[in-house]
């Protein structure tokens, strides 16, 4: 991940640690299970979540 994003491994580790804390998961496997169960990711068309389309906020004239 670090090499692909051209950032340090420590930065990646910090981000992963923060994500694990915020999702109350203890490791990457539990995080992946959480992401599947909450519809954040999909691994095939059968188990795929439909993401809502982005709608830009209206601006006041």
JSON list of N, CA and C in Angstrom, two decimals, residues 4-40:
[
{"chain": "A", "resi": 4, "resn": "UNK", "atom": "N", "xyz": [2.61, 1.80, -3.36]},
{"chain": "A", "resi": 4, "resn": "UNK", "atom": "CA", "xyz": [1.64, 2.20, -4.40]},
{"chain": "A", "resi": 4, "resn": "UNK", "atom": "C", "xyz": [1.22, 3.65, -4.23]},
{"chain": "A", "resi": 5, "resn": "UNK", "atom": "N", "xyz": [1.03, 4.10, -2.98]},
{"chain": "A", "resi": 5, "resn": "UNK", "atom": "CA", "xyz": [0.60, 5.47, -2.72]},
{"chain": "A", "resi": 5, "resn": "UNK", "atom": "C", "xyz": [1.76, 6.44, -2.53]},
{"chain": "A", "resi": 6, "resn": "UNK", "atom": "N", "xyz": [2.97, 5.89, -2.56]},
{"chain": "A", "resi": 6, "resn": "UNK", "atom": "CA", "xyz": [4.19, 6.70, -2.38]},
{"chain": "A", "resi": 6, "resn": "UNK", "atom": "C", "xyz": [4.17, 7.45, -1.05]},
{"chain": "A", "resi": 7, "resn": "UNK", "atom": "N", "xyz": [3.83, 6.70, 0.01]},
{"chain": "A", "resi": 7, "resn": "UNK", "atom": "CA", "xyz": [3.88, 7.23, 1.37]},
{"chain": "A", "resi": 7, "resn": "UNK", "atom": "C", "xyz": [4.63, 6.22, 2.22]},
{"chain": "A", "resi": 8, "resn": "UNK", "atom": "N", "xyz": [4.96, 6.59, 3.44]},
{"chain": "A", "resi": 8, "resn": "UNK", "atom": "CA", "xyz": [5.73, 5.68, 4.29]},
{"chain": "A", "resi": 8, "resn": "UNK", "atom": "C", "xyz": [4.86, 4.56, 4.85]},
{"chain": "A", "resi": 9, "resn": "UNK", "atom": "N", "xyz": [5.50, 3.45, 5.18]},
{"chain": "A", "resi": 9, "resn": "UNK", "atom": "CA", "xyz": [4.79, 2.32, 5.79]},
{"chain": "A", "resi": 9, "resn": "UNK", "atom": "C", "xyz": [4.20, 2.75, 7.13]},
{"chain": "A", "resi": 10, "resn": "UNK", "atom": "N", "xyz": [4.91, 3.60, 7.84]},
{"chain": "A", "resi": 10, "resn": "UNK", "atom": "CA", "xyz": [4.41, 4.07, 9.14]},
{"chain": "A", "resi": 10, "resn": "UNK", "atom": "C", "xyz": [3.09, 4.84, 8.97]},
{"chain": "A", "resi": 11, "resn": "UNK", "atom": "N", "xyz": [2.99, 5.65, 7.92]},
{"chain": "A", "resi": 11, "resn": "UNK", "atom": "CA", "xyz": [1.76, 6.39, 7.66]},
{"chain": "A", "resi": 11, "resn": "UNK", "atom": "C", "xyz": [0.61, 5.42, 7.40]},
{"chain": "A", "resi": 12, "resn": "UNK", "atom": "N", "xyz": [0.87, 4.40, 6.60]},
{"chain": "A", "resi": 12, "resn": "UNK", "atom": "CA", "xyz": [-0.15, 3.39, 6.32]},
{"chain": "A", "resi": 12, "resn": "UNK", "atom": "C", "xyz": [-0.56, 2.70, 7.61]},
{"chain": "A", "resi": 13, "resn": "UNK", "atom": "N", "xyz": [0.42, 2.30, 8.41]},
{"chain": "A", "resi": 13, "resn": "UNK", "atom": "CA", "xyz": [0.12, 1.63, 9.68]},
{"chain": "A", "resi": 13, "resn": "UNK", "atom": "C", "xyz": [-0.73, 2.51, 10.59]},
{"chain": "A", "resi": 14, "resn": "UNK", "atom": "N", "xyz": [-0.42, 3.81, 10.63]},
{"chain": "A", "resi": 14, "resn": "UNK", "atom": "CA", "xyz": [-1.21, 4.74, 11.46]},
{"chain": "A", "resi": 14, "resn": "UNK", "atom": "C", "xyz": [-2.65, 4.83, 10.96]},
{"chain": "A", "resi": 15, "resn": "UNK", "atom": "N", "xyz": [-2.83, 4.93, 9.65]},
{"chain": "A", "resi": 15, "resn": "UNK", "atom": "CA", "xyz": [-4.19, 5.01, 9.10]},
{"chain": "A", "resi": 15, "resn": "UNK", "atom": "C", "xyz": [-4.97, 3.73, 9.38]},
{"chain": "A", "resi": 16, "resn": "UNK", "atom": "N", "xyz": [-4.33, 2.59, 9.17]},
{"chain": "A", "resi": 16, "resn": "UNK", "atom": "CA", "xyz": [-5.00, 1.32, 9.44]},
{"chain": "A", "resi": 16, "resn": "UNK", "atom": "C", "xyz": [-5.38, 1.21, 10.91]},
{"chain": "A", "resi": 17, "resn": "UNK", "atom": "N", "xyz": [-4.48, 1.60, 11.78]},
{"chain": "A", "resi": 17, "resn": "UNK", "atom": "CA", "xyz": [-4.75, 1.57, 13.22]},
{"chain": "A", "resi": 17, "resn": "UNK", "atom": "C", "xyz": [-5.95, 2.44, 13.56]},
{"chain": "A", "resi": 18, "resn": "UNK", "atom": "N", "xyz": [-6.02, 3.63, 12.98]},
{"chain": "A", "resi": 18, "resn": "UNK", "atom": "CA", "xyz": [-7.15, 4.54, 13.23]},
{"chain": "A", "resi": 18, "resn": "UNK", "atom": "C", "xyz": [-8.46, 3.94, 12.73]},
{"chain": "A", "resi": 19, "resn": "UNK", "atom": "N", "xyz": [-8.42, 3.31, 11.55]},
{"chain": "A", "resi": 19, "resn": "UNK", "atom": "CA", "xyz": [-9.62, 2.68, 11.00]},
{"chain": "A", "resi": 19, "resn": "UNK", "atom": "C", "xyz": [-10.08, 1.53, 11.89]},
{"chain": "A", "resi": 20, "resn": "UNK", "atom": "N", "xyz": [-9.14, 0.71, 12.35]},
{"chain": "A", "resi": 20, "resn": "UNK", "atom": "CA", "xyz": [-9.48, -0.40, 13.23]},
{"chain": "A", "resi": 20, "resn": "UNK", "atom": "C", "xyz": [-10.13, 0.11, 14.52]},
{"chain": "A", "resi": 21, "resn": "UNK", "atom": "N", "xyz": [-9.60, 1.19, 15.06]},
{"chain": "A", "resi": 21, "resn": "UNK", "atom": "CA", "xyz": [-10.16, 1.77, 16.28]},
{"chain": "A", "resi": 21, "resn": "UNK", "atom": "C", "xyz": [-11.57, 2.30, 16.04]},
{"chain": "A", "resi": 22, "resn": "UNK", "atom": "N", "xyz": [-11.76, 3.06, 14.95]},
{"chain": "A", "resi": 22, "resn": "UNK", "atom": "CA", "xyz": [-13.06, 3.66, 14.67]},
{"chain": "A", "resi": 22, "resn": "UNK", "atom": "C", "xyz": [-14.14, 2.63, 14.36]},
{"chain": "A", "resi": 23, "resn": "UNK", "atom": "N", "xyz": [-13.74, 1.50, 13.81]},
{"chain": "A", "resi": 23, "resn": "UNK", "atom": "CA", "xyz": [-14.72, 0.46, 13.47]},
{"chain": "A", "resi": 23, "resn": "UNK", "atom": "C", "xyz": [-14.83, -0.61, 14.55]},
{"chain": "A", "resi": 24, "resn": "UNK", "atom": "N", "xyz": [-14.05, -0.45, 15.61]},
{"chain": "A", "resi": 24, "resn": "UNK", "atom": "CA", "xyz": [-14.04, -1.41, 16.73]},
{"chain": "A", "resi": 24, "resn": "UNK", "atom": "C", "xyz": [-13.73, -2.83, 16.25]},
{"chain": "A", "resi": 25, "resn": "UNK", "atom": "N", "xyz": [-12.80, -2.93, 15.30]},
{"chain": "A", "resi": 25, "resn": "UNK", "atom": "CA", "xyz": [-12.34, -4.23, 14.82]},
{"chain": "A", "resi": 25, "resn": "UNK", "atom": "C", "xyz": [-10.90, -4.41, 15.27]},
{"chain": "A", "resi": 26, "resn": "UNK", "atom": "N", "xyz": [-10.52, -5.64, 15.53]},
{"chain": "A", "resi": 26, "resn": "UNK", "atom": "CA", "xyz": [-9.20, -5.89, 16.10]},
{"chain": "A", "resi": 26, "resn": "UNK", "atom": "C", "xyz": [-8.09, -6.18, 15.11]},
{"chain": "A", "resi": 27, "resn": "UNK", "atom": "N", "xyz": [-8.47, -6.49, 13.87]},
{"chain": "A", "resi": 27, "resn": "UNK", "atom": "CA", "xyz": [-7.46, -6.81, 12.86]},
{"chain": "A", "resi": 27, "resn": "UNK", "atom": "C", "xyz": [-8.05, -6.62, 11.47]},
{"chain": "A", "resi": 28, "resn": "UNK", "atom": "N", "xyz": [-7.23, -6.81, 10.45]},
{"chain": "A", "resi": 28, "resn": "UNK", "atom": "CA", "xyz": [-7.68, -6.56, 9.08]},
{"chain": "A", "resi": 28, "resn": "UNK", "atom": "C", "xyz": [-8.77, -7.54, 8.63]},
{"chain": "A", "resi": 29, "resn": "UNK", "atom": "N", "xyz": [-8.71, -8.76, 9.11]},
{"chain": "A", "resi": 29, "resn": "UNK", "atom": "CA", "xyz": [-9.75, -9.74, 8.75]},
{"chain": "A", "resi": 29, "resn": "UNK", "atom": "C", "xyz": [-11.10, -9.29, 9.32]},
{"chain": "A", "resi": 30, "resn": "UNK", "atom": "N", "xyz": [-11.11, -8.90, 10.59]},
{"chain": "A", "resi": 30, "resn": "UNK", "atom": "CA", "xyz": [-12.34, -8.41, 11.21]},
{"chain": "A", "resi": 30, "resn": "UNK", "atom": "C", "xyz": [-12.82, -7.13, 10.52]},
{"chain": "A", "resi": 31, "resn": "UNK", "atom": "N", "xyz": [-11.90, -6.28, 10.12]},
{"chain": "A", "resi": 31, "resn": "UNK", "atom": "CA", "xyz": [-12.26, -5.05, 9.40]},
{"chain": "A", "resi": 31, "resn": "UNK", "atom": "C", "xyz": [-12.93, -5.40, 8.08]},
{"chain": "A", "resi": 32, "resn": "UNK", "atom": "N", "xyz": [-12.37, -6.37, 7.36]},
{"chain": "A", "resi": 32, "resn": "UNK", "atom": "CA", "xyz": [-12.95, -6.77, 6.08]},
{"chain": "A", "resi": 32, "resn": "UNK", "atom": "C", "xyz": [-14.35, -7.34, 6.27]},
{"chain": "A", "resi": 33, "resn": "UNK", "atom": "N", "xyz": [-14.52, -8.16, 7.31]},
{"chain": "A", "resi": 33, "resn": "UNK", "atom": "CA", "xyz": [-15.85, -8.71, 7.60]},
{"chain": "A", "resi": 33, "resn": "UNK", "atom": "C", "xyz": [-16.82, -7.59, 7.93]},
{"chain": "A", "resi": 34, "resn": "UNK", "atom": "N", "xyz": [-16.38, -6.61, 8.71]},
{"chain": "A", "resi": 34, "resn": "UNK", "atom": "CA", "xyz": [-17.22, -5.46, 9.05]},
{"chain": "A", "resi": 34, "resn": "UNK", "atom": "C", "xyz": [-17.62, -4.70, 7.79]},
{"chain": "A", "resi": 35, "resn": "UNK", "atom": "N", "xyz": [-16.64, -4.49, 6.89]},
{"chain": "A", "resi": 35, "resn": "UNK", "atom": "CA", "xyz": [-16.91, -3.76, 5.65]},
{"chain": "A", "resi": 35, "resn": "UNK", "atom": "C", "xyz": [-17.92, -4.50, 4.78]},
{"chain": "A", "resi": 36, "resn": "UNK", "atom": "N", "xyz": [-17.81, -5.82, 4.69]},
{"chain": "A", "resi": 36, "resn": "UNK", "atom": "CA", "xyz": [-18.78, -6.61, 3.93]},
{"chain": "A", "resi": 36, "resn": "UNK", "atom": "C", "xyz": [-20.17, -6.52, 4.55]},
{"chain": "A", "resi": 37, "resn": "UNK", "atom": "N", "xyz": [-20.25, -6.71, 5.86]},
{"chain": "A", "resi": 37, "resn": "UNK", "atom": "CA", "xyz": [-21.54, -6.72, 6.55]},
{"chain": "A", "resi": 37, "resn": "UNK", "atom": "C", "xyz": [-22.22, -5.36, 6.52]},
{"chain": "A", "resi": 38, "resn": "UNK", "atom": "N", "xyz": [-21.44, -4.30, 6.49]},
{"chain": "A", "resi": 38, "resn": "UNK", "atom": "CA", "xyz": [-22.04, -2.96, 6.48]},
{"chain": "A", "resi": 38, "resn": "UNK", "atom": "C", "xyz": [-22.22, -2.41, 5.07]},
{"chain": "A", "resi": 39, "resn": "UNK", "atom": "N", "xyz": [-21.87, -3.21, 4.06]},
{"chain": "A", "resi": 39, "resn": "UNK", "atom": "CA", "xyz": [-22.08, -2.79, 2.67]},
{"chain": "A", "resi": 39, "resn": "UNK", "atom": "C", "xyz": [-21.06, -1.80, 2.15]},
{"chain": "A", "resi": 40, "resn": "UNK", "atom": "N", "xyz": [-19.90, -1.73, 2.78]},
{"chain": "A", "resi": 40, "resn": "UNK", "atom": "CA", "xyz": [-18.86, -0.78, 2.34]},
{"chain": "A", "resi": 40, "resn": "UNK", "atom": "C", "xyz": [-18.08, -1.30, 1.15]}
]
